[in-house]
PDB file of C-alpha atoms in Angstrom:
ATOM      1  CA  MET Z   1     -24.614  23.522  -0.353  1.00  0.00           C
ATOM      2  CA  GLY Z   2     -26.750  21.016   1.839  1.00  0.00           C
ATOM      3  CA  ARG Z   3     -26.908  18.567  -0.788  1.00  0.00           C
ATOM      4  CA  LYS Z   4     -22.683  18.280  -0.925  1.00  0.00           C
ATOM      5  CA  ASP Z   5     -22.653  18.156   2.960  1.00  0.00           C
ATOM      6  CA  THR Z   6     -25.230  15.649   2.885  1.00  0.00           C
ATOM      7  CA  VAL Z   7     -23.078  13.554   0.035  1.00  0.00           C
ATOM      8  CA  PHE Z   8     -20.157  13.946   1.957  1.00  0.00           C
ATOM      9  CA  MET Z   9     -21.462  12.898   5.095  1.00  0.00           C
ATOM     10  CA  THR Z  10     -23.010   9.861   3.675  1.00  0.00           C
ATOM     11  CA  THR Z  11     -19.789   8.988   1.984  1.00  0.00           C
ATOM     12  CA  ARG Z  12     -17.689   9.141   5.135  1.00  0.00           C
ATOM     13  CA  LYS Z  13     -20.306   6.908   6.932  1.00  0.00           C
ATOM     14  CA  THR Z  14     -19.644   4.632   4.469  1.00  0.00           C
ATOM     15  CA  ASP Z  15     -16.079   4.898   4.392  1.00  0.00           C
ATOM     16  CA  ARG Z  16     -16.202   4.276   7.897  1.00  0.00           C
ATOM     17  CA  ASP Z  17     -18.782   1.174   7.696  1.00  0.00           C
ATOM     18  CA  TRP Z  18     -16.119  -1.015   5.755  1.00  0.00           C
ATOM     19  CA  LYS Z  19     -13.782  -1.233   8.554  1.00  0.00           C
ATOM     20  CA  LEU Z  20     -16.250  -1.796  11.091  1.00  0.00           C
ATOM     21  CA  ASN Z  21     -17.807  -4.518   9.378  1.00  0.00           C
ATOM     22  CA  LEU Z  22     -14.435  -6.014   8.939  1.00  0.00           C
ATOM     23  CA  ARG Z  23     -13.070  -5.787  12.180  1.00  0.00           C
ATOM     24  CA  TYR Z  24     -16.291  -7.020  13.507  1.00  0.00           C
ATOM     25  CA  GLY Z  25     -16.777 -10.209  11.501  1.00  0.00           C
ATOM     26  CA  LYS Z  26     -19.780  -8.733   9.257  1.00  0.00           C
ATOM     27  CA  THR Z  27     -17.057  -8.798   6.007  1.00  0.00           C
ATOM     28  CA  ALA Z  28     -14.884 -11.526   5.380  1.00  0.00           C
ATOM     29  CA  THR Z  29     -11.612 -11.710   3.680  1.00  0.00           C
ATOM     30  CA  GLU Z  30      -9.253 -14.123   2.956  1.00  0.00           C
ATOM     31  CA  PHE Z  31      -6.547 -11.476   3.129  1.00  0.00           C
ATOM     32  CA  GLN Z  32      -4.432  -9.540   5.799  1.00  0.00           C
ATOM     33  CA  HIS Z  33      -2.781  -6.176   5.606  1.00  0.00           C
ATOM     34  CA  PHE Z  34       0.915  -4.970   5.832  1.00  0.00           C
ATOM     35  CA  SER Z  35       2.859  -2.251   5.383  1.00  0.00           C
ATOM     36  CA  THR Z  36       6.715  -2.627   3.648  1.00  0.00           C
ATOM     37  CA  ILE Z  37       9.180  -0.704   3.284  1.00  0.00           C
ATOM     38  CA  ALA Z  38      11.969  -2.133   0.968  1.00  0.00           C
ATOM     39  CA  GLU Z  39      15.571  -0.911   0.572  1.00  0.00           C
ATOM     40  CA  GLY Z  40      16.444  -0.455  -3.142  1.00  0.00           C
ATOM     41  CA  LEU Z  41      17.426   1.749  -6.050  1.00  0.00           C
ATOM     42  CA  ALA Z  42      14.738   3.940  -7.958  1.00  0.00           C
ATOM     43  CA  GLY Z  43      15.487   4.141 -11.561  1.00  0.00           C
ATOM     44  CA  ASN Z  44      13.470   5.907 -14.253  1.00  0.00           C
ATOM     45  CA  LEU Z  45      10.054   5.624 -12.657  1.00  0.00           C
ATOM     46  CA  VAL Z  46       6.962   5.189 -14.538  1.00  0.00           C
ATOM     47  CA  GLU Z  47       4.742   7.922 -15.018  1.00  0.00           C
ATOM     48  CA  GLY Z  48       2.740   8.901 -11.558  1.00  0.00           C
ATOM     49  CA  PHE Z  49       5.706   8.366  -9.489  1.00  0.00           C
ATOM     50  CA  THR Z  50       8.779  10.258  -8.508  1.00  0.00           C
ATOM     51  CA  CYS Z  51      12.073   9.895  -7.205  1.00  0.00           C
ATOM     52  CA  PRO Z  52      15.394  11.009  -7.629  1.00  0.00           C
ATOM     53  CA  THR Z  53      17.874   8.342  -9.368  1.00  0.00           C
ATOM     54  CA  GLY Z  54      19.987   6.052  -6.952  1.00  0.00           C
ATOM     55  CA  PRO Z  55      19.078   4.877  -3.297  1.00  0.00           C
ATOM     56  CA  ALA Z  56      15.808   5.043  -1.950  1.00  0.00           C
ATOM     57  CA  PHE Z  57      12.883   3.214   0.325  1.00  0.00           C
ATOM     58  CA  MET Z  58       9.825   2.016  -1.163  1.00  0.00           C
ATOM     59  CA  GLY Z  59       6.775   2.268   1.084  1.00  0.00           C
ATOM     60  CA  MET Z  60       3.793   0.299   0.048  1.00  0.00           C
ATOM     61  CA  LYS Z  61       0.387  -0.952   1.936  1.00  0.00           C
ATOM     62  CA  ALA Z  62      -0.970  -4.218   0.687  1.00  0.00           C
ATOM     63  CA  TRP Z  63      -3.639  -6.491   1.227  1.00  0.00           C
ATOM     64  CA  ALA Z  64      -2.680  -9.969   0.669  1.00  0.00           C
ATOM     65  CA  SER Z  65      -2.277 -13.651   2.250  1.00  0.00           C
ATOM     66  CA  SER Z  66       1.043 -13.311   3.987  1.00  0.00           C
ATOM     67  CA  ALA Z  67       3.769 -11.345   5.063  1.00  0.00           C
ATOM     68  CA  GLU Z  68       5.747 -13.156   2.561  1.00  0.00           C
ATOM     69  CA  GLU Z  69       3.423 -12.601  -0.303  1.00  0.00           C
ATOM     70  CA  ALA Z  70       3.266  -8.870   0.676  1.00  0.00           C
ATOM     71  CA  ALA Z  71       7.027  -8.927   0.377  1.00  0.00           C
ATOM     72  CA  ASP Z  72       7.095 -10.536  -3.160  1.00  0.00           C
ATOM     73  CA  MET Z  73       4.530  -7.802  -4.137  1.00  0.00           C
ATOM     74  CA  THR Z  74       6.745  -5.450  -3.191  1.00  0.00           C
ATOM     75  CA  ARG Z  75       9.400  -6.761  -5.217  1.00  0.00           C
ATOM     76  CA  SER Z  76       7.104  -7.244  -8.153  1.00  0.00           C
ATOM     77  CA  ILE Z  77       5.425  -4.019  -8.149  1.00  0.00           C
ATOM     78  CA  GLY Z  78       8.276  -2.050  -7.415  1.00  0.00           C
ATOM     79  CA  GLY Z  79       9.912  -3.744 -10.526  1.00  0.00           C
ATOM     80  CA  GLN Z  80       7.023  -2.723 -12.696  1.00  0.00           C
ATOM     81  CA  ILE Z  81       7.304   0.697 -11.495  1.00  0.00           C
ATOM     82  CA  GLY Z  82      11.184   1.428 -12.033  1.00  0.00           C
ATOM     83  CA  PHE Z  83      12.341   0.100  -8.523  1.00  0.00           C
ATOM     84  CA  THR Z  84      14.546  -2.547  -7.769  1.00  0.00           C
ATOM     85  CA  VAL Z  85      14.903  -4.214  -4.357  1.00  0.00           C
ATOM     86  CA  THR Z  86      18.587  -4.445  -3.073  1.00  0.00           C
ATOM     87  CA  GLY Z  87      18.208  -4.680   0.667  1.00  0.00           C
ATOM     88  CA  ARG Z  88      15.733  -5.813   3.091  1.00  0.00           C
ATOM     89  CA  ILE Z  89      12.091  -5.937   3.207  1.00  0.00           C
ATOM     90  CA  GLN Z  90      10.507  -4.935   6.258  1.00  0.00           C
ATOM     91  CA  THR Z  91       6.803  -6.270   6.711  1.00  0.00           C
ATOM     92  CA  TYR Z  92       4.282  -4.968   9.406  1.00  0.00           C
ATOM     93  CA  LYS Z  93       0.912  -6.278  10.034  1.00  0.00           C
ATOM     94  CA  THR Z  94      -1.362  -2.604  10.095  1.00  0.00           C
ATOM     95  CA  GLU Z  95      -4.683  -1.174   9.744  1.00  0.00           C
ATOM     96  CA  PRO Z  96      -5.727  -0.676   6.651  1.00  0.00           C
ATOM     97  CA  ALA Z  97      -6.750   2.565   4.533  1.00  0.00           C
ATOM     98  CA  GLN Z  98      -8.897   1.144   1.410  1.00  0.00           C
ATOM     99  CA  PRO Z  99     -11.076  -2.243   1.984  1.00  0.00           C
ATOM    100  CA  PRO Z 100     -10.078  -5.337   0.617  1.00  0.00           C
ATOM    101  CA  ARG Z 101     -10.841  -6.395  -2.661  1.00  0.00           C
ATOM    102  CA  GLU Z 102     -11.035  -9.870  -4.671  1.00  0.00           C
ATOM    103  CA  ASN Z 103      -7.419 -10.140  -5.193  1.00  0.00           C
ATOM    104  CA  PRO Z 104      -4.336  -9.303  -3.328  1.00  0.00           C
ATOM    105  CA  HIS Z 105      -3.045  -5.661  -4.341  1.00  0.00           C
ATOM    106  CA  GLY Z 106      -0.768  -2.921  -3.214  1.00  0.00           C
ATOM    107  CA  TYR Z 107      -1.446   0.956  -2.925  1.00  0.00           C
ATOM    108  CA  ASP Z 108      -0.185   4.111  -0.981  1.00  0.00           C
ATOM    109  CA  ILE Z 109       3.138   3.595  -2.969  1.00  0.00           C
ATOM    110  CA  ASN Z 110       5.869   6.097  -2.066  1.00  0.00           C
ATOM    111  CA  PHE Z 111       9.350   6.602  -2.479  1.00  0.00           C
ATOM    112  CA  THR Z 112      12.255   8.001   0.050  1.00  0.00           C
ATOM    113  CA  PRO Z 113      15.588   8.728  -1.401  1.00  0.00           C
ATOM    114  CA  PHE Z 114      18.620   8.654   0.924  1.00  0.00           C
ATOM    115  CA  THR Z 115      22.443   8.588   0.555  1.00  0.00           C
ATOM    116  CA  LYS Z 116      24.752   6.082   1.546  1.00  0.00           C
ATOM    117  CA  GLU Z 117      27.645   6.854   4.253  1.00  0.00           C
TER     118      GLU Z 117
END
């Protein structure tokens, strides 16, 4: 039990370090962090994603060079998954939950169905 706790504590400290290093300039990235919410239609989603077919919102977190790139990534990644953007894409600059990588990327993708009135 002691070893598991030790490894866990070390992992948690490392997880926190990337945020602190990024915030205080010890780690640099050319990307900014965004969260997007897109209105669209969920079709037959690829394995690993679930949502009833029909109107839905797709949420995604992204490391991108601009808000426009984050919106483009939402459209592109959504299309690859089986989601078609039909309405607005709202983009917000947000705090990251994962560290940046070498290239832009999206993560924490989720779907919320809704009914149109």
